[in-house]
Short mmCIF file of C-alpha atoms and ligand atoms in Angstrom, two decimals:
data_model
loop_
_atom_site.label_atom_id
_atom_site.label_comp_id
_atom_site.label_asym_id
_atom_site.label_seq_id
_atom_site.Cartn_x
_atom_site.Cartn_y
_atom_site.Cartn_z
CA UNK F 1 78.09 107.46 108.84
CA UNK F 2 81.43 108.13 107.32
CA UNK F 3 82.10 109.58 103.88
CA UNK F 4 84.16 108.40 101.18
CA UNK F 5 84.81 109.59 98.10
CA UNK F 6 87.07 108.96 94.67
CA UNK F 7 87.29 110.13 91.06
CA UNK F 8 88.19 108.95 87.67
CA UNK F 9 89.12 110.42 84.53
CA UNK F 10 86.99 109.67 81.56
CA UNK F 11 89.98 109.06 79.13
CA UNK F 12 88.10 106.13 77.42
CA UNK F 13 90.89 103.77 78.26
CA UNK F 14 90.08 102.12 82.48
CA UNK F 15 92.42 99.43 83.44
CA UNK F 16 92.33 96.77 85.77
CA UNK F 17 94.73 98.76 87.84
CA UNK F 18 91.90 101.61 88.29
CA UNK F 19 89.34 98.66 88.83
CA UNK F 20 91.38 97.33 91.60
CA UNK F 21 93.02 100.96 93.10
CA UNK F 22 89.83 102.72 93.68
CA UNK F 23 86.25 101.02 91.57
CA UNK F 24 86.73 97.95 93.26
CA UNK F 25 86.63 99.84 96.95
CA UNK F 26 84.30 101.82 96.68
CA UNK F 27 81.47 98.58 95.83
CA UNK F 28 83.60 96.97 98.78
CA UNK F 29 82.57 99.59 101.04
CA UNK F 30 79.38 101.46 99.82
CA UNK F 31 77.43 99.93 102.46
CA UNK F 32 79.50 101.50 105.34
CA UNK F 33 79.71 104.55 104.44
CA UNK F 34 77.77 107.53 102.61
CA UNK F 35 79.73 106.97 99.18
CA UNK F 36 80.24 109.37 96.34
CA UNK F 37 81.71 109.06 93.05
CA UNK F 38 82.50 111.35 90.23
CA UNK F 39 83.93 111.72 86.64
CA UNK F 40 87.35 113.40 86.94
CA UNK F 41 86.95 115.60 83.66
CA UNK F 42 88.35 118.93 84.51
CA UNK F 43 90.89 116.61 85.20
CA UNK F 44 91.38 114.61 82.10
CA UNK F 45 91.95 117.89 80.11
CA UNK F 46 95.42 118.66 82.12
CA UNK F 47 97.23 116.82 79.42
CA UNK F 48 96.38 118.05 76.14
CA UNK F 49 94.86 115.29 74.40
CA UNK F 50 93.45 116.36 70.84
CA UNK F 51 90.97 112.77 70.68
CA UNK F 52 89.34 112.96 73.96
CA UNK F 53 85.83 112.37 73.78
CA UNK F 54 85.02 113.67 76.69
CA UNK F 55 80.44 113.24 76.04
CA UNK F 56 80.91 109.24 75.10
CA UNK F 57 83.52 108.89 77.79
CA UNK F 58 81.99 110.24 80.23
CA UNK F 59 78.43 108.13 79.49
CA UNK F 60 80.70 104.84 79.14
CA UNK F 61 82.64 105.38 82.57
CA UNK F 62 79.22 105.92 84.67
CA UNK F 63 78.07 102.70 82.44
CA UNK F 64 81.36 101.01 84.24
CA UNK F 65 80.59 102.25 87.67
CA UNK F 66 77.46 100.24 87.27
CA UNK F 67 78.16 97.88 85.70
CA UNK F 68 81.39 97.07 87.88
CA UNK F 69 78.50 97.07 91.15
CA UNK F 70 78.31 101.09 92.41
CA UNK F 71 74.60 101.05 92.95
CA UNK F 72 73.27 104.31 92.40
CA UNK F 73 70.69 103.90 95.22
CA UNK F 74 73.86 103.87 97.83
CA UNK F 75 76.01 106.58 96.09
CA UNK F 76 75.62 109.68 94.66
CA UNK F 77 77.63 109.69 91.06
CA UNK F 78 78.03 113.00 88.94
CA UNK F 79 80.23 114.72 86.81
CA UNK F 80 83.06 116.84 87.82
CA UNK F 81 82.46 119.72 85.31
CA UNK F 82 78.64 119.79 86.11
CA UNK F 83 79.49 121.31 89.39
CA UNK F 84 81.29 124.33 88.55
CA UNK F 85 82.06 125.06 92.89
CA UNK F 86 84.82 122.36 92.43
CA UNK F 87 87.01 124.94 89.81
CA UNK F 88 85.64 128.05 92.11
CA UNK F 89 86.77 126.34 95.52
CA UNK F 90 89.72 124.98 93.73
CA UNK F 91 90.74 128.57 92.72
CA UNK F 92 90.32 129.70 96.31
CA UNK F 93 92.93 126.57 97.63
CA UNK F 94 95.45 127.39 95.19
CA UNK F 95 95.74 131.15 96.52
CA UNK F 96 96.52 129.13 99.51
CA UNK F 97 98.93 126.70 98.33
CA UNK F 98 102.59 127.28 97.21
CA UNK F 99 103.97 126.64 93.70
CA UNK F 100 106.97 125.19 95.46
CA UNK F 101 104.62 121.95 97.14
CA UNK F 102 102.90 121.51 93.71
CA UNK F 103 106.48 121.54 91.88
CA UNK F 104 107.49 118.92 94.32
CA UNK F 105 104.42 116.42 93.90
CA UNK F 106 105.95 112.95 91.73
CA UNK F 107 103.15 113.06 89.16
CA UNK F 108 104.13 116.76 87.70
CA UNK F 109 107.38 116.07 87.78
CA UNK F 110 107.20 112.81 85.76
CA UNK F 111 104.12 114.21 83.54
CA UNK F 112 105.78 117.41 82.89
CA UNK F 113 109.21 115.89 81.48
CA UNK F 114 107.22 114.08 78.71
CA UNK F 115 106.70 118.20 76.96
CA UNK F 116 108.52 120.90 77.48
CA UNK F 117 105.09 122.66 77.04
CA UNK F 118 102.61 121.74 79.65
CA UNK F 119 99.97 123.29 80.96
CA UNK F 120 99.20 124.98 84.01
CA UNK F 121 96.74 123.08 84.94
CA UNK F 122 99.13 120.05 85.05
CA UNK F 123 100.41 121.88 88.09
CA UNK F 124 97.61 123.02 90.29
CA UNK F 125 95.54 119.21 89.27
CA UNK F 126 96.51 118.18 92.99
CA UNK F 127 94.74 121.04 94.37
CA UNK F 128 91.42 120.82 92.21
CA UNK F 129 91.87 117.18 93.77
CA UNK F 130 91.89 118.86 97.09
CA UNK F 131 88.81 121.13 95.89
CA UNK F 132 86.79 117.62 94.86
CA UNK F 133 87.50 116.18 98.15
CA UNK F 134 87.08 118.96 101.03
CA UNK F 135 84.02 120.26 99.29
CA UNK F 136 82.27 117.29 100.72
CA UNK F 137 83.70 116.89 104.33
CA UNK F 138 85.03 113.43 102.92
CA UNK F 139 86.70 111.16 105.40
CA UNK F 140 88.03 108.35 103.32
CA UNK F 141 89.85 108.90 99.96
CA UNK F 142 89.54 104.90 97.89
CA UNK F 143 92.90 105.44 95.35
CA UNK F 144 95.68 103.72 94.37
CA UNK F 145 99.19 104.48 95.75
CA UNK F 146 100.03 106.88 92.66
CA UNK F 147 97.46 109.05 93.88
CA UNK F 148 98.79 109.02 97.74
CA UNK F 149 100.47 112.06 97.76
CA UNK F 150 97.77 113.81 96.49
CA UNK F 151 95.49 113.13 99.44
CA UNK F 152 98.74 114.05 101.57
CA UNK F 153 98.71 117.39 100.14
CA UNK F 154 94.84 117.80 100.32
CA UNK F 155 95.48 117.44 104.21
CA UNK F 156 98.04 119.61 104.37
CA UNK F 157 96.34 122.54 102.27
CA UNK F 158 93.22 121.68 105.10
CA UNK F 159 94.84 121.81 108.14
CA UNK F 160 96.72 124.86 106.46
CA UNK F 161 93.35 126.98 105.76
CA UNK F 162 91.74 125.65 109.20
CA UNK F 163 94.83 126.82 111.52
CA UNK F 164 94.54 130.45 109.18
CA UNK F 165 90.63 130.48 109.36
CA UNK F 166 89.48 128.34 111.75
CA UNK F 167 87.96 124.59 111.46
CA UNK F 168 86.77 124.47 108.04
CA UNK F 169 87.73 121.32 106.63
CA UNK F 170 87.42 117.64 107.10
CA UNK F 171 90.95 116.62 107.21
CA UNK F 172 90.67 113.30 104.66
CA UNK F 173 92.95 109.81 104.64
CA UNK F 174 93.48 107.87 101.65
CA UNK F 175 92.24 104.33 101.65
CA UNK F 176 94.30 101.63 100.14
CA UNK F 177 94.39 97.99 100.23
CA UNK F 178 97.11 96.08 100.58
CA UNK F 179 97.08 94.14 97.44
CA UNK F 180 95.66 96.46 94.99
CA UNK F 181 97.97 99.35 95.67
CA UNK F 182 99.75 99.47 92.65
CA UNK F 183 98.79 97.12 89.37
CA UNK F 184 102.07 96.59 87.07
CA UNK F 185 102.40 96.75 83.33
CA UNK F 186 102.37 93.04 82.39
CA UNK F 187 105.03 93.54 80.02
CA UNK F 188 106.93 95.86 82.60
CA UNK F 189 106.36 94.93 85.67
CA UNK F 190 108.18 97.46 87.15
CA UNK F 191 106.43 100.34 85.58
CA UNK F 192 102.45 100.77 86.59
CA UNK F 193 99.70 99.49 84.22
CA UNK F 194 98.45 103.16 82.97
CA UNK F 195 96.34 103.94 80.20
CA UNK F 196 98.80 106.29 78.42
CA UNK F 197 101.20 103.06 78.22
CA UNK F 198 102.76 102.83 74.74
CA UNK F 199 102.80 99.21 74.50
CA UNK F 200 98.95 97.81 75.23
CA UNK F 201 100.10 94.27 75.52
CA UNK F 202 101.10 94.69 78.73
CA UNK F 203 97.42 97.13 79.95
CA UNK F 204 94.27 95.16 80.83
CA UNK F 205 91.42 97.07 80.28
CA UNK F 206 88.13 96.16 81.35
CA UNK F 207 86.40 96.28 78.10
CA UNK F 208 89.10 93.95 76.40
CA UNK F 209 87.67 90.55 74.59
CA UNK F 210 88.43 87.67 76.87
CA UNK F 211 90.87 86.03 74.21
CA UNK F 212 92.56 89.58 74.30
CA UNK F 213 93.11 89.62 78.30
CA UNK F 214 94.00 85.55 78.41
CA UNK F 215 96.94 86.48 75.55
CA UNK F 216 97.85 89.39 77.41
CA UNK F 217 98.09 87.18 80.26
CA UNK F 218 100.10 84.53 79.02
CA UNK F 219 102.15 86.77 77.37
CA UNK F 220 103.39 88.48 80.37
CA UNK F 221 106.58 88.79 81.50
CA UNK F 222 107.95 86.76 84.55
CA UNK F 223 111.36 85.55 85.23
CA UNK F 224 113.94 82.14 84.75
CA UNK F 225 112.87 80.61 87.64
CA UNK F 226 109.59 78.19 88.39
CA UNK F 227 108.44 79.08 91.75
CA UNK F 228 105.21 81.14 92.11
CA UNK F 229 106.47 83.68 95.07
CA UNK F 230 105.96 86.79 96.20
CA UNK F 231 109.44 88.53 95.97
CA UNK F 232 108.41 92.39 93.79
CA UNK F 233 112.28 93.43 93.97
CA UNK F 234 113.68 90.17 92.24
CA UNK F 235 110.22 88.33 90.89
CA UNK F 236 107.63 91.59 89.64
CA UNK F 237 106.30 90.26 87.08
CA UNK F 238 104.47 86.72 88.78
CA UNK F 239 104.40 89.03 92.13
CA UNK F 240 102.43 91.43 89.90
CA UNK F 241 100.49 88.38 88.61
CA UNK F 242 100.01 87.27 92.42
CA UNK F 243 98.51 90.75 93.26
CA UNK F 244 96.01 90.77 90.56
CA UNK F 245 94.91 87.16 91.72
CA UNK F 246 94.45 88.58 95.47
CA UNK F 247 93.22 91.38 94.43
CA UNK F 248 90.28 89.68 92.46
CA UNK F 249 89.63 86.92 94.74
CA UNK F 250 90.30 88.72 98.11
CA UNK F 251 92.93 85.89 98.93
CA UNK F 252 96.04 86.66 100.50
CA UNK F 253 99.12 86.19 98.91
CA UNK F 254 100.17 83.51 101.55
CA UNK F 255 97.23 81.32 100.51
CA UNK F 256 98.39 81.65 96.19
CA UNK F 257 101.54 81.17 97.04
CA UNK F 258 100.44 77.39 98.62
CA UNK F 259 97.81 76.85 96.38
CA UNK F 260 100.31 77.11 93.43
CA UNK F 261 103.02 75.60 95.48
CA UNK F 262 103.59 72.95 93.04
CA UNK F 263 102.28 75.02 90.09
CA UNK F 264 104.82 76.29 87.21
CA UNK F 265 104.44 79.58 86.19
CA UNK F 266 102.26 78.48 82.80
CA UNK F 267 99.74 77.15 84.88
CA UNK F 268 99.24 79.77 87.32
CA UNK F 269 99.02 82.07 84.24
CA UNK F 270 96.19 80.29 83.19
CA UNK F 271 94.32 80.63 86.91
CA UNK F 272 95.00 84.51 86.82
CA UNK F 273 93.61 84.84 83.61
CA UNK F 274 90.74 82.63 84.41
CA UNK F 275 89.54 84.73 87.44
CA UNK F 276 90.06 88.34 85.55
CA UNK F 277 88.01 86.40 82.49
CA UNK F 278 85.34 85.77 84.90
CA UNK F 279 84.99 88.59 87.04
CA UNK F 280 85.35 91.46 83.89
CA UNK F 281 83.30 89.56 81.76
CA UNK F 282 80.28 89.79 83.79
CA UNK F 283 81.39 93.45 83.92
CA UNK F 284 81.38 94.20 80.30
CA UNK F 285 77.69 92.06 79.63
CA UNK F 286 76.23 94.80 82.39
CA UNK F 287 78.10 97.96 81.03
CA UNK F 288 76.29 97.06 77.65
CA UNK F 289 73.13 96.97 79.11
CA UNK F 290 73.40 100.48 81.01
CA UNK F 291 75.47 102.26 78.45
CA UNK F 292 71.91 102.82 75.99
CA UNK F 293 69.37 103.13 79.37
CA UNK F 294 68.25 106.24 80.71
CA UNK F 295 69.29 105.63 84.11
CA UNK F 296 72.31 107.20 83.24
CA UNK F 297 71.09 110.48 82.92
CA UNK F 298 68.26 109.53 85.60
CA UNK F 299 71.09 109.33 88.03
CA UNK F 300 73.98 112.33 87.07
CA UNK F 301 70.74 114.86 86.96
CA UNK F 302 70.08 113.36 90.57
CA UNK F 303 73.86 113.72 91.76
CA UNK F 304 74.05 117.26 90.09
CA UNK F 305 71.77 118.81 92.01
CA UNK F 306 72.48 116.99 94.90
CA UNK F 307 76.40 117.89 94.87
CA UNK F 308 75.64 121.24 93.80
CA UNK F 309 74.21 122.41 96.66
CA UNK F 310 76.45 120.62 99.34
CA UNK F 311 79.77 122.46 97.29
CA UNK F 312 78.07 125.86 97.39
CA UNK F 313 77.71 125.63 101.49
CA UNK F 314 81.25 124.87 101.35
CA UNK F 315 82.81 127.80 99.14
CA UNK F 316 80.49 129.84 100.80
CA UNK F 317 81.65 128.93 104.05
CA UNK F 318 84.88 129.43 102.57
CA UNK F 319 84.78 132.75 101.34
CA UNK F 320 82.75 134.38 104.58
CA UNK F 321 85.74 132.97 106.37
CA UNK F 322 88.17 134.22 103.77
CA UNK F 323 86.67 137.91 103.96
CA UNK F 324 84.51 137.97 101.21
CA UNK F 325 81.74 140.59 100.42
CA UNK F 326 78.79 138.67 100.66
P1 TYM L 1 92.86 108.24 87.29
O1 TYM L 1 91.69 108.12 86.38
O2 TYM L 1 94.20 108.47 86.68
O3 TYM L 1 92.97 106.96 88.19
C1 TYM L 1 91.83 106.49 88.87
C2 TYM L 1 92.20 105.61 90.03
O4 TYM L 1 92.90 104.44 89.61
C3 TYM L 1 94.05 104.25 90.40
N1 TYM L 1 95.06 103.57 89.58
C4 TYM L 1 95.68 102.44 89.95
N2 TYM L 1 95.57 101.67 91.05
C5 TYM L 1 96.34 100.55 91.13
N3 TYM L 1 97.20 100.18 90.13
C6 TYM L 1 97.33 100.92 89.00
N4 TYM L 1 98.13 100.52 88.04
C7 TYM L 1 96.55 102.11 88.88
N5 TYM L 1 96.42 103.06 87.91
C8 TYM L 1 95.52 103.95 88.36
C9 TYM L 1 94.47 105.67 90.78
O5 TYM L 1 95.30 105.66 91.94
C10 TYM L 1 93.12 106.30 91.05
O6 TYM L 1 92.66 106.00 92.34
N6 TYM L 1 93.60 112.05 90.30
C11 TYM L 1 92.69 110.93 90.19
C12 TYM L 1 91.28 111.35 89.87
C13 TYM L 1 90.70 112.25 90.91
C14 TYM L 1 90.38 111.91 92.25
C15 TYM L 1 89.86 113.11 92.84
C16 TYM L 1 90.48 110.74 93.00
C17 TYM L 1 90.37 113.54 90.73
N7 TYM L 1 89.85 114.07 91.90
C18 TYM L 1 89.43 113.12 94.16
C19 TYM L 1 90.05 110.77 94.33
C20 TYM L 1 89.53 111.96 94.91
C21 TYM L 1 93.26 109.93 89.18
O7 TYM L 1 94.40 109.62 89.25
O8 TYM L 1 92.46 109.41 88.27
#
């Protein structure tokens, strides 16, 4: 059976862009392949952020992963930081990666504009990314197209340390659908919906009140024409609206676009935020359920150990064929 794996930072803020870009996958999928799924939280602390709860944020994004349908009996879920061989084979990639690919990667560049003081860590996050995903021999990488190039640049660091050491690595592709690739800002459609936006009219997030994400909805931005079609460059805001609708209902966009044919655009507002209603409301009645159970810690104790031992095999692998004393 194939692997897959994804992350998530716990920043306390998922949107219905992560839902769709990698959460949404992974329950698509879990029963063809061997599925893990982690809390990103070395991660989340590579942009300084001074009200990060990272202990309730962490509980309430394994509450989501339940709640959203990843069933801990099919995947193993942990916690990033509770596995320190992700930082020690991450440290061992980066002596094996050049400052001049991670300067060149689109998230640093556009994350590392917003302060002229940023952190290191900013820099080498695509190769602890790497770290997360060749620890495991993962085959398929579930992520949104913002996070493409980092799974490019986990394969090249791969094939890089397998042609200078021989086959160590799984070389990894990323996995995303069609429709779900990129979730706009509903205010800016052509900016993606991210939790860091300024303006949170235009961010769904899954734990929003259902009169919250209906305003949101109808409140978002489209254009001076009527016709519900597909068209990002000169219609992104109802072609963002038609991706969210595909992306929740698995219909293509060929199939909205007819079944709104004779639809204007308040209308088909009102389907789109009819189906998100639906779907994240059973979401949010589960999450409330698991946040206060002990599964929770049932389950990360469970993936902990698990993970634990399958990382050490690798960075030991890794540093007998890197020379080490062992
Ligand atoms: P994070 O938490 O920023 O994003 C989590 C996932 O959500 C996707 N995503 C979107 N997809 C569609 N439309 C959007 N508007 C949108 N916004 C976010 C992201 O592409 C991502 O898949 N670096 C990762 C976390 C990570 C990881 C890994 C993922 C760390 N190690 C190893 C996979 C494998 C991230 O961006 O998290």
């Amino acid at each position: 059976m194939k692997r897959m794996l994804t992350g998530l930072q716990p920043t306390g803020v998922i949107t219905l862009g992560n839902y769709v870009g990698a959460i949404k996958q992974m329950v698509k999928l879990q029963d063809e392949y061997e599925s893990y799924i982690f809390v990103a939280d070395l991660h989340a602390i590579t942009v300084p952020n001074d009200n990060l709860n990272l202990k309730d944020n962490t509980r309430s994004l394994i509450a989501l992963y339940l709640a959203c349908g990843i069933d801990p009996k099919k995947n193993t879920i942990f916690v990033q930081s509770q596995n320190e061989y992700h930082a020690n084979l991450s440290w061992l990639l980066e002596c094996n990666t050049y400052f001049g690919e991670l300067s060149r990667m689109h998230q640093f560049k556009e994350k590392s504009k917003k302060s002229n003081n940023f952190t290191v860590g900013l820099l080498t996050y695509p190769v602890l990314m790497a770290a997360d995903i060749l620890a495991y021999d993962t085959d398929v990488v579930p992520v949104g197209i913002d996070q493409k190039q980092h799974v490019e640049i986990t394969r090249d660091i791969a094939i890089r340390f397998n042609n200078k050491y021989g086959k160590t690595f799984n070389v990894p592709e990323p996995l995303i659908t069609k429709t779900g690739t990129k979730i706009m800002d509903l205010l800016e459609p052509t900016k993606k919906m991210s939790k860091s936006s300024e303006n949170q009219n235009g961010v769904i997030r899954l734990l929003d009140d259902d009169e919250v994400i209906r305003k949101k909805i109808m409140r978002a931005t489209t254009d001076s024409e009527t016709k519900v079609k597909f068209d990002p460059e000169n219609k992104p805001g109802i072609s963002n609206l038609i991706n969210i609708y595909s992306a929740i209902t698995d219909k293509t966009v060929e199939e909205i676009e007819s079944m709104f044919e004779e639809s204007n655009y308040g209308t088909f507002k009102k389907a789109v935020a009819d189906v998100v209603i639906d779907e994240l409301s059973r979401i949010k009645k589960r999450y409330y359920e698991y946040l206060n159970s002990d599964l929770i810690d049932i389950i990360l104790e469970e993936g902990k150990k698990k993970t634990r031992v399958m990382a050490k095999a690798k960075v030991d692998a890794v540093k007998r064929k890197m020379g080490f004393y062992d």
